[in-house]
XYZ file of C-alpha atoms in Angstrom:
666
model
C -29.437 7.014 -14.863
C -26.394 7.612 -12.376
C -27.758 11.623 -12.226
C -30.739 10.484 -11.559
C -30.200 7.683 -8.667
C -27.883 10.374 -7.566
C -29.902 13.189 -7.077
C -32.515 11.130 -5.240
C -30.014 9.657 -3.191
C -28.569 13.845 -2.302
C -32.899 14.493 -1.823
C -33.019 11.737 0.749
C -30.577 12.910 3.018
C -31.883 15.816 4.777
C -34.862 14.145 5.381
C -32.847 11.417 7.318
C -30.893 14.356 8.994
C -33.983 15.430 10.640
C -34.998 11.839 11.632
C -31.144 11.411 13.453
C -31.863 15.009 15.509
C -35.025 12.966 16.773
C -33.016 9.615 17.280
C -31.123 8.895 20.709
C -27.682 9.005 19.937
C -25.141 5.135 18.631
C -24.265 3.368 22.151
C -22.604 0.293 20.785
C -19.330 -0.118 20.276
C -19.687 -1.097 16.702
C -21.173 1.804 15.763
C -19.092 4.651 14.765
C -18.925 7.321 17.398
C -18.515 11.011 17.346
C -15.174 12.677 17.164
C -15.938 13.940 20.983
C -17.066 10.246 22.395
C -13.139 9.232 21.633
C -10.604 9.104 24.347
C -7.402 10.752 23.708
C -5.171 7.544 23.505
C -8.173 6.483 20.687
C -7.333 10.104 18.346
C -3.426 10.388 19.469
C -1.205 8.076 17.337
C 1.048 7.783 19.641
C -0.414 5.544 21.558
C -1.221 3.298 18.737
C 0.073 -0.549 18.855
C 2.422 -1.007 15.990
C 3.433 -4.778 15.156
C 5.326 -3.720 11.315
C 8.218 -1.930 12.640
C 9.810 -4.634 14.999
C 7.557 -7.888 14.109
C 6.263 -7.682 17.429
C 3.727 -5.277 19.694
C 4.854 -1.725 20.668
C 3.907 1.759 20.987
C 4.496 3.809 18.357
C 5.664 6.341 20.875
C 8.814 3.399 21.168
C 9.167 2.836 17.659
C 12.514 3.577 16.428
C 11.827 4.192 12.889
C 9.471 6.666 10.373
C 6.524 5.259 11.071
C 3.015 6.493 10.466
C -0.610 4.927 11.786
C -3.738 4.882 9.396
C -6.157 4.274 11.886
C -9.753 2.951 11.250
C -10.823 6.157 12.544
C -8.781 8.376 10.483
C -10.250 5.395 7.027
C -13.533 6.015 7.955
C -13.266 10.654 8.584
C -11.560 10.316 5.122
C -14.299 9.167 2.746
C -11.601 7.371 0.475
C -13.199 3.733 -0.562
C -10.284 1.994 -2.266
C -7.301 1.207 -0.325
C -4.473 3.172 -2.831
C -6.887 6.582 -2.209
C -6.522 5.816 1.484
C -2.910 5.707 1.350
C -3.047 9.065 0.536
C -3.361 9.882 4.113
C 0.349 8.488 4.949
C 2.933 11.314 5.384
C 5.608 10.542 2.712
C 4.527 8.604 0.245
C 3.721 9.242 -3.223
C -0.216 8.247 -4.183
C -1.112 9.188 -8.037
C -4.063 7.834 -10.206
C -3.473 7.770 -14.260
C -6.536 6.489 -14.464
C -9.854 4.670 -12.831
C -7.639 1.626 -12.329
C -3.986 2.275 -12.237
C -1.903 3.565 -10.084
C 1.698 4.693 -8.995
C 2.383 4.761 -5.334
C 5.993 4.967 -3.775
C 8.291 6.348 -0.825
C 10.844 8.454 -0.806
C 11.152 8.767 -4.664
C 11.311 6.183 -7.739
C 7.551 7.086 -8.503
C 5.932 5.135 -11.206
C 3.511 2.738 -12.669
C 4.099 -0.454 -11.185
C 6.550 0.995 -8.783
C 8.936 -1.804 -7.083
C 10.402 -1.109 -4.541
C 7.700 -0.680 -1.860
C 6.734 -4.088 -0.339
C 2.831 -4.266 0.524
C 1.464 -6.994 2.998
C -1.865 -7.982 4.124
C -2.155 -9.626 7.777
C 1.587 -11.034 7.012
C 0.791 -11.729 3.195
C 2.438 -10.368 0.328
C 0.691 -8.460 -2.340
C 3.310 -7.672 -4.981
C 3.873 -10.185 -8.084
C 6.947 -11.826 -8.442
C 6.343 -10.603 -12.092
C 7.575 -7.355 -11.560
C 7.719 -6.705 -7.635
C 5.452 -4.556 -7.721
C 1.011 -4.668 -6.422
C -1.354 -4.947 -9.068
C -3.572 -2.068 -7.374
C -6.814 -2.932 -9.406
C -7.055 -6.333 -7.478
C -7.108 -4.788 -4.416
C -10.550 -4.675 -3.206
C -10.239 -5.156 0.664
C -13.896 -4.123 3.305
C -12.188 -1.011 4.497
C -14.794 -1.771 7.752
C -12.871 -4.816 8.561
C -9.536 -2.625 8.711
C -7.758 -2.506 12.040
C -4.902 -0.234 10.941
C -2.733 0.753 8.624
C 1.018 0.632 9.256
C 2.934 2.751 6.946
C 6.828 2.822 7.171
C 8.903 5.178 5.158
C 12.555 3.514 4.908
C 14.316 0.651 4.446
C 12.687 -2.535 6.123
C 14.820 -5.347 4.609
C 16.600 -6.228 7.784
C 13.023 -7.595 8.929
C 10.910 -8.110 5.815
C 13.799 -9.259 3.636
C 14.094 -8.035 -0.318
C 12.186 -5.439 -2.292
C 11.063 -3.521 1.330
C 13.807 -0.767 -0.171
C 12.057 2.719 0.418
C 9.421 1.671 2.542
C 6.558 -1.082 4.020
C 2.756 -0.933 4.399
C 1.162 -3.664 6.562
C -2.550 -3.560 5.952
C -3.612 -5.017 9.689
C -7.537 -6.579 9.737
C -9.436 -7.194 12.801
C -10.196 -10.004 14.731
C -13.233 -11.490 13.340
C -14.314 -11.289 17.900
C -14.431 -7.394 16.866
C -16.909 -7.607 14.531
C -20.044 -9.688 15.752
C -23.083 -9.006 13.821
C -24.004 -7.784 10.748
C -23.247 -4.448 8.374
C -25.023 -3.723 5.321
C -23.196 -0.621 3.867
C -23.468 1.053 0.304
C -22.961 3.763 -1.776
C -23.834 5.488 -4.979
C -22.121 8.900 -6.496
C -21.213 10.209 -9.493
C -18.616 7.880 -10.634
C -18.972 4.912 -8.211
C -21.379 2.418 -6.536
C -20.624 0.038 -4.611
C -22.058 -2.354 -1.401
C -21.316 -4.712 1.269
C -22.701 -7.276 3.529
C -20.975 -8.783 6.663
C -21.878 -10.972 9.189
C -20.102 -12.328 12.655
C -21.001 -14.735 15.313
C -19.218 -16.957 17.354
C -18.297 -20.661 17.046
C -18.649 -22.542 19.934
C -17.157 -21.495 23.498
C -13.957 -19.776 21.720
C -14.516 -18.890 18.251
C -15.052 -16.319 16.273
C -15.749 -15.696 12.618
C -17.348 -13.825 9.908
C -18.300 -13.592 6.253
C -18.763 -10.644 4.447
C -19.248 -9.937 0.375
C -18.674 -7.159 -1.383
C -19.786 -5.354 -4.962
C -17.431 -2.095 -6.123
C -18.420 -0.677 -9.792
C -16.647 2.429 -10.681
C -17.543 4.397 -14.158
C -15.070 6.064 -16.870
C -13.061 9.454 -15.274
C -13.191 12.198 -17.421
C -11.287 11.931 -20.946
C -8.113 13.509 -21.626
C -8.111 16.085 -25.227
C -9.678 13.503 -28.115
C -8.742 10.055 -26.589
C -12.270 8.475 -25.060
C -12.649 7.566 -21.895
C -11.732 3.779 -21.047
C -10.879 2.676 -17.989
C -14.317 1.629 -16.010
C -13.583 -1.246 -13.222
C -15.877 -3.928 -11.601
C -14.862 -6.097 -8.695
C -16.910 -8.529 -6.737
C -15.185 -10.496 -4.256
C -16.183 -12.382 -0.620
C -13.980 -14.193 1.983
C -13.973 -14.977 5.840
C -12.117 -15.454 9.025
C -11.699 -17.445 11.733
C -10.250 -16.556 15.017
C -9.880 -19.325 18.064
C -8.108 -19.092 21.489
C -7.241 -22.913 22.322
C -5.879 -24.175 25.387
C -2.665 -23.029 26.454
C -2.339 -20.071 25.292
C -2.786 -21.016 21.340
C -4.401 -19.177 19.396
C -5.475 -20.023 15.307
C -6.782 -18.069 13.037
C -7.791 -19.161 9.479
C -8.983 -16.394 6.708
C -9.507 -16.117 2.464
C -10.996 -13.867 0.248
C -11.757 -14.680 -3.559
C -12.245 -12.111 -6.443
C -13.432 -11.622 -9.635
C -14.305 -8.513 -12.005
C -12.831 -6.649 -14.685
C -10.438 -3.578 -15.130
C -10.777 -1.709 -18.186
C -7.273 0.346 -20.169
C -6.218 2.156 -23.007
C -2.873 1.564 -24.870
C -0.909 1.138 -27.537
C -1.680 -2.187 -29.437
C 1.345 -2.911 -32.118
C 1.233 -5.604 -34.784
C 4.149 -7.304 -36.800
C 2.003 -6.601 -39.787
C 0.774 -2.954 -41.257
C -1.366 -0.513 -39.344
C 1.965 -1.428 -36.702
C 0.366 1.045 -33.441
C -2.938 1.715 -32.913
C -4.430 3.039 -29.304
C -6.521 0.238 -28.056
C -9.358 0.130 -25.313
C -9.065 -3.183 -23.720
C -10.091 -5.037 -20.381
C -7.904 -6.937 -18.054
C -9.583 -10.259 -16.627
C -9.016 -10.354 -13.016
C -9.339 -13.403 -10.696
C -7.816 -14.783 -7.399
C -8.002 -16.019 -3.904
C -5.796 -16.700 -0.801
C -5.920 -18.926 1.638
C -4.221 -17.894 5.079
C -3.340 -19.682 8.550
C -1.747 -18.389 11.851
C -0.801 -20.047 14.737
C 0.692 -18.201 17.870
C 1.714 -19.492 21.389
C 2.461 -17.569 24.232
C 4.788 -19.447 26.305
C 5.147 -17.393 29.177
C 5.047 -13.776 29.987
C 8.004 -12.801 27.871
C 7.792 -15.269 25.068
C 6.259 -16.659 22.390
C 6.239 -17.911 18.938
C 3.815 -18.191 15.450
C 3.781 -19.838 12.601
C 1.752 -18.552 9.190
C 1.112 -20.172 6.246
C -0.817 -19.179 3.065
C -1.366 -19.718 -0.535
C -2.065 -17.141 -2.870
C -3.577 -17.463 -6.221
C -4.532 -15.111 -9.715
C -5.243 -15.205 -13.054
C -5.072 -11.859 -15.117
C -5.773 -11.660 -18.599
C -5.670 -9.302 -21.586
C -4.704 -9.145 -25.311
C -1.278 -9.445 -24.981
C -0.591 -11.506 -22.320
C -2.396 -14.080 -19.838
C -0.358 -14.622 -16.306
C -1.044 -17.215 -13.910
C 0.739 -17.602 -10.312
C 0.287 -19.894 -7.131
C 2.168 -19.438 -4.182
C 3.168 -20.726 -1.142
C 4.520 -19.000 1.480
C 5.797 -20.280 5.103
C 7.160 -18.334 7.970
C 8.378 -18.485 11.472
C 9.351 -16.499 14.362
C 10.351 -17.005 17.464
C 10.574 -13.871 20.602
C 12.091 -14.532 23.913
C 13.301 -12.085 26.722
C 17.207 -13.294 27.453
C 19.164 -12.071 30.635
C 16.224 -9.034 31.122
C 18.247 -6.726 28.870
C 18.207 -8.400 25.853
C 14.314 -8.400 23.514
C 15.033 -10.838 21.055
C 13.581 -11.886 17.833
C 14.174 -14.169 15.155
C 12.720 -16.615 12.334
C 12.511 -18.650 8.749
C 10.739 -18.341 5.927
C 10.770 -20.292 2.578
C 8.056 -18.858 -0.200
C 7.916 -21.004 -3.481
C 6.192 -19.223 -6.632
C 5.189 -20.099 -10.073
C 3.481 -19.216 -12.925
C 2.488 -20.023 -15.981
C 2.645 -17.633 -19.181
C 0.099 -17.091 -22.141
C 3.089 -15.262 -24.211
C 1.650 -13.200 -27.456
C 4.041 -11.833 -30.047
C 4.215 -8.782 -28.045
C 4.418 -9.980 -24.884
C 6.306 -12.778 -23.738
C 8.417 -14.746 -21.389
C 10.952 -17.349 -21.944
C 10.484 -19.562 -20.455
C 6.702 -19.438 -20.333
C 6.893 -21.520 -17.138
C 9.022 -21.069 -13.955
C 9.167 -22.093 -10.589
C 11.452 -19.595 -8.221
C 11.857 -20.067 -4.423
C 13.155 -17.898 -1.684
C 14.555 -19.350 1.891
C 15.592 -16.502 4.255
C 16.187 -16.149 7.874
C 16.320 -13.167 10.268
C 17.128 -12.079 13.435
C 17.012 -9.159 15.772
C 17.867 -8.143 18.719
C 16.946 -4.816 21.454
C 19.443 -4.317 24.073
C 18.310 -2.466 27.003
C 21.669 -0.606 27.712
C 19.830 2.049 30.309
C 16.868 0.641 31.622
C 13.755 2.109 28.971
C 15.747 5.501 28.447
C 18.563 3.546 25.536
C 17.786 0.829 23.609
C 20.206 -0.537 20.771
C 18.547 -2.306 18.294
C 20.569 -4.420 15.700
C 19.974 -7.512 12.795
C 19.642 -9.025 9.628
C 18.208 -10.576 7.112
C 19.708 -13.118 5.423
C 18.180 -14.770 1.973
C 18.630 -16.852 -0.678
C 16.371 -16.551 -4.250
C 17.499 -18.041 -7.717
C 17.964 -15.299 -9.247
C 21.008 -13.377 -7.454
C 21.288 -16.080 -4.666
C 22.330 -14.791 -0.803
C 21.495 -11.688 -0.021
C 22.349 -10.175 2.888
C 20.389 -7.033 4.758
C 21.749 -5.397 8.317
C 20.179 -2.899 10.134
C 21.540 -0.900 13.097
C 19.206 1.459 14.983
C 19.444 3.325 18.577
C 16.554 4.771 20.634
C 16.902 7.199 23.310
C 13.605 8.538 25.477
C 15.273 11.533 27.485
C 11.711 12.240 29.367
C 7.711 10.432 29.589
C 7.222 12.854 26.292
C 9.760 12.557 23.483
C 11.654 9.984 21.766
C 14.510 10.527 19.288
C 15.856 7.379 17.130
C 18.710 6.903 14.656
C 19.540 4.062 12.210
C 21.633 3.065 9.522
C 21.046 0.132 7.100
C 21.105 -1.541 3.663
C 17.934 -3.306 1.705
C 18.357 -4.741 -1.515
C 15.865 -4.868 -4.697
C 16.314 -8.300 -6.170
C 15.303 -9.124 -10.066
C 12.288 -9.462 -11.415
C 10.748 -12.300 -13.690
C 10.174 -9.346 -15.752
C 13.894 -8.065 -15.300
C 14.891 -11.275 -16.296
C 12.479 -13.658 -18.357
C 10.388 -10.753 -20.276
C 10.085 -9.276 -23.430
C 8.145 -6.703 -24.863
C 8.263 -5.415 -28.613
C 8.185 -1.374 -27.853
C 8.234 -0.291 -31.487
C 7.889 -2.029 -34.522
C 9.115 -0.691 -37.330
C 8.412 -1.721 -40.947
C 10.798 -0.011 -43.121
C 13.656 -2.716 -42.134
C 11.401 -4.739 -41.193
C 12.669 -4.480 -37.482
C 11.318 -4.497 -33.759
C 12.781 -2.725 -30.707
C 12.054 -4.853 -27.685
C 12.707 -4.520 -24.202
C 14.129 -7.940 -22.744
C 15.623 -9.604 -19.892
C 18.732 -11.396 -19.299
C 21.156 -12.502 -16.825
C 22.927 -9.272 -16.832
C 19.959 -8.331 -14.433
C 21.287 -7.872 -10.711
C 20.318 -6.543 -7.418
C 19.858 -3.300 -6.692
C 21.306 -1.851 -3.152
C 20.134 1.581 -1.208
C 22.315 2.049 1.860
C 20.290 4.713 3.805
C 20.954 7.044 7.154
C 18.156 8.203 9.194
C 17.282 10.311 12.137
C 14.101 11.411 13.684
C 12.434 12.901 16.931
C 9.077 12.289 18.238
C 7.482 14.351 21.149
C 4.050 14.108 22.547
C 4.544 17.768 24.612
C 0.484 17.203 26.139
C -1.817 14.186 26.017
C -3.563 16.805 23.062
C -0.587 17.527 20.510
C 1.573 15.551 19.203
C 4.553 15.652 16.287
C 6.757 13.589 14.241
C 9.753 14.833 12.189
C 11.950 12.276 10.143
C 15.493 12.972 7.937
C 17.252 10.605 5.808
C 20.256 10.691 3.576
C 19.905 7.464 0.978
C 22.380 5.970 -2.111
C 21.019 3.901 -4.185
C 23.314 1.707 -6.263
C 23.218 -0.848 -9.695
C 19.764 0.888 -10.496
C 17.982 -1.048 -13.362
C 18.726 0.766 -16.977
C 17.654 0.143 -20.389
C 20.729 -0.423 -22.349
C 21.472 -0.622 -26.397
C 23.067 -3.918 -27.261
C 24.106 -5.478 -31.005
C 20.843 -6.060 -33.360
C 20.090 -9.810 -34.775
C 17.786 -11.473 -36.644
C 14.871 -13.393 -35.794
C 12.008 -14.358 -37.509
C 12.737 -12.712 -41.173
C 13.181 -9.104 -38.586
C 15.548 -6.848 -37.530
C 15.877 -6.986 -33.519
C 17.207 -4.180 -31.778
C 17.420 -5.607 -28.155
C 17.123 -2.480 -24.939
C 18.554 -5.230 -22.362
C 17.863 -4.689 -18.818
C 20.819 -3.603 -17.192
C 22.166 -1.967 -13.820
C 24.112 1.154 -14.697
C 23.224 4.291 -12.662
C 23.203 5.009 -8.888
C 21.375 7.734 -7.384
C 21.212 9.524 -4.033
C 18.034 10.993 -2.048
C 17.722 12.907 0.922
C 14.619 14.317 2.629
C 12.322 15.644 5.654
C 9.413 14.473 6.753
C 6.762 16.122 9.294
C 3.549 15.642 11.119
C 1.840 16.523 13.534
C -1.806 15.995 15.445
C -3.226 18.372 17.574
C -6.898 18.495 19.632
C -7.490 21.649 21.102
C -10.971 20.175 22.320
C -12.880 17.850 22.467
C -14.889 18.301 19.581
C -11.800 19.072 17.267
C -8.616 17.419 15.715
C -6.373 18.895 13.285
C -3.968 17.023 11.091
C -1.177 18.237 8.779
C 1.794 16.820 7.324
C 4.773 17.920 4.649
C 7.519 16.083 3.351
C 10.326 17.374 0.791
C 12.343 14.917 -1.260
C 15.442 15.711 -3.462
C 16.776 13.150 -5.958
C 19.867 13.038 -7.966
C 20.067 10.204 -10.392
C 23.556 9.611 -12.466
C 24.163 7.035 -14.904
C 27.374 5.390 -15.633
C 29.153 6.902 -18.159
C 29.188 3.851 -20.505
C 25.389 3.897 -19.920
C 22.694 4.280 -23.560
C 20.286 5.191 -20.975
C 18.945 9.039 -21.470
C 15.722 8.538 -19.461
C 17.048 7.312 -16.127
C 18.091 10.792 -15.144
C 14.049 11.770 -15.993
C 13.122 9.781 -12.649
C 13.976 12.925 -10.448
C 10.948 14.260 -11.782
C 8.424 11.425 -11.435
C 8.054 12.294 -7.630
C 7.183 15.795 -6.467
C 9.848 17.490 -4.843
C 6.974 18.906 -1.828
C 3.685 17.507 -0.428
C 1.267 19.133 2.215
C -1.982 17.552 3.534
C -4.042 19.209 6.224
C -7.275 17.986 7.765
C -9.560 19.048 9.716
C -12.692 17.494 12.066
C -15.201 18.969 13.912
C -18.586 16.969 15.613
C -21.340 19.309 15.218
C -23.704 17.382 17.466
C -23.974 13.887 19.272
C -25.023 12.321 15.576
C -22.736 14.926 13.021
C -19.631 14.967 12.138
C -17.646 17.099 9.417
C -14.825 16.923 7.852
C -12.031 18.671 5.281
C -8.959 17.461 3.962
C -6.813 19.542 1.529
C -4.112 17.785 -0.412
C -1.165 19.670 -2.397
C 1.135 17.742 -4.462
C 4.310 19.240 -6.560
C 4.776 18.992 -9.903
C 6.273 16.004 -11.772
C 8.055 18.074 -14.539
C 9.591 14.602 -16.542
C 5.880 14.494 -17.107
C 5.236 17.840 -17.310
C 2.355 16.962 -14.488
C 1.554 20.816 -12.901
C 1.361 21.258 -9.143
C -2.203 20.757 -7.563
C -4.353 21.068 -5.147
C -7.490 18.842 -3.511
C -9.947 19.790 -1.269
C -12.356 16.495 0.044
C -14.941 17.223 2.579
C -17.527 14.523 4.689
C -20.352 15.402 6.420
C -21.747 12.509 8.797
C -25.255 12.343 10.277
C -26.003 9.473 12.566
C -29.801 8.719 12.131
C -30.676 5.903 14.000
C -28.449 4.323 16.538
C -27.083 2.000 14.306
C -27.698 4.042 10.786
C -24.943 6.568 9.471
C -25.533 8.726 6.310
C -22.301 9.553 4.492
C -22.433 12.571 2.220
C -18.558 12.514 0.654
C -17.081 14.938 -1.863
C -13.991 15.006 -3.231
C -11.583 17.542 -5.749
C -13.526 20.530 -4.544
C -11.274 22.945 -6.388
C -10.861 22.173 -9.767
C -13.274 19.889 -12.265
C -10.812 17.484 -13.464
C -7.137 17.460 -12.800
C -4.068 15.340 -14.123
C -1.832 13.020 -11.200
C 0.551 10.895 -13.186
C 1.202 9.501 -16.783
C 2.398 6.445 -17.704
C 5.746 7.100 -20.071
C 4.848 3.639 -22.085
C 1.392 4.781 -22.921
C -1.017 7.686 -23.714
C -2.760 10.308 -20.803
C -6.446 8.640 -21.297
C -8.316 10.148 -18.716
C -8.165 12.895 -15.765
C -8.884 12.527 -12.029
C -12.583 13.989 -12.084
C -14.267 15.776 -9.177
C -16.692 13.336 -7.382
C -19.772 12.935 -4.815
C -21.083 9.961 -3.277
C -23.408 9.651 -0.243
C -23.086 5.986 1.720
C -25.041 4.383 3.935
C -24.039 1.970 6.626
C -26.640 -0.062 8.849
C -25.494 -2.508 11.645
C -27.778 -5.203 13.145
């Protein structure tokens, strides 16, 4: 059935292409433009305005950090259809897929399923869960057409964003409602996925705007690995809205929210206390959730403004081993002003309260089953103009108090130097912390059941869990020799201390079994260093090329009294070298083509070989408001593995795939 539908779609595309040649070119601002129709400023990332690097609007060329921006045009031309896939475009990120709905995403090393050193936000709302301080990527299903840009910061961001921004920050910024007026309907059908979305935007009175959307996405099982059957289907339905008002006195108000519900299938090892104690099991995870956010901004003058943001987030996940429900309320205030003509100061405070309710089983449990935690924080950062716009000193810190480790301080010192109008150099020294998660302190997970005895080996948290610390030294250089060429170089050296290890402790009897506890401690340290290169070149109006290369070296050492023999293996779970190259060309005013090549080095600890991936995309603007696109992914081989869960079996591999999409704007 799936193959028949795909063939019908592919037969229709050439006819649509012929129809496109007879239609006038698009002119509406919301209609995708050909490469040649974009200005240099739109295509060259250096002119993009970002907010995550300093918690204030600034040009990318003025940002004294290792930052990359995935623009709306990058997303459209990539042919990617999900948020984790889009993140492959960011240099320095390690993005790998374990199966259809599971991802390992990190920055500057330490990649793993449920990576927990990267802070991810959408419009200021934190996406990671305190359960393990990572992101449930299978529950993130945003409308990519509404994303304005994704700001990806490599390196510590704790001085502004707080704990767990250890190796990077990702901030997804969606478009204001005013920029998404009118209607859009899009749909796609492919060899492994189908999706559809409807969105409409309009006015609310004289100064308000709104948009509403509904989306459905389905993904089939990937290709099975070895004799293990594939069981990684995923489906998700979501809906949401955004409203923006411009109020009297320079105020603005944004209210937005989303709900989602779906199911993500996985394969794991099911353990039971009684024989048979271990068996592979395909199981679904039921996903439900929603959020509501309000942001009020006031501009007091051209150099002074403040904002107040409040959001509520709820999710509910259930599978055979655990049920988890969590409610989070977050308040954030920040104030920016210019003092003495040289000091650009941003300061603020925040409070977050999160409550969970775990439905425990014999295999996975949390003690206590219900817990409420809070985090209170404040930050200040001063950007001092030492020599006009030529030399700036940036210093500040975040101060946090959490219920796990008490007070944490995360300072930051940066220097930005612009010797001329075509280049900028920067250097920074910063500190960030990763605070323990609910699992690190209260989790209990049976990893092995031994019938003889009988006995169980159990991972379990405890009060011994401490914060992980990183001290990082960075330097970078950014240049745009001409309007058509830009280059970015960053180098870093980081020292990680108090890394989490799993230590054996004395056994004890419990409910007729002997329990061998494997307890979370902090008995390892590491150094990481790396080099990150990227650039963009537009030799002619109809051509653009982008490329990047990153190199990473890790050295992990456990303490002499540590019994964790697996911690050093994390060195081989992040690629030592990554490369990507993108070429885009406008064949005509209505036809765009593009190709992207990604190379990822081997992961020796997981026995994952080096692999290359080639994607291609062709788009026809068939009518003024209709675009048809054909996307082919992974053209170089039929399947390849990208990552493996060390705690479970390798079940599926990333397949070659095709998808045809249509977008109609009305």
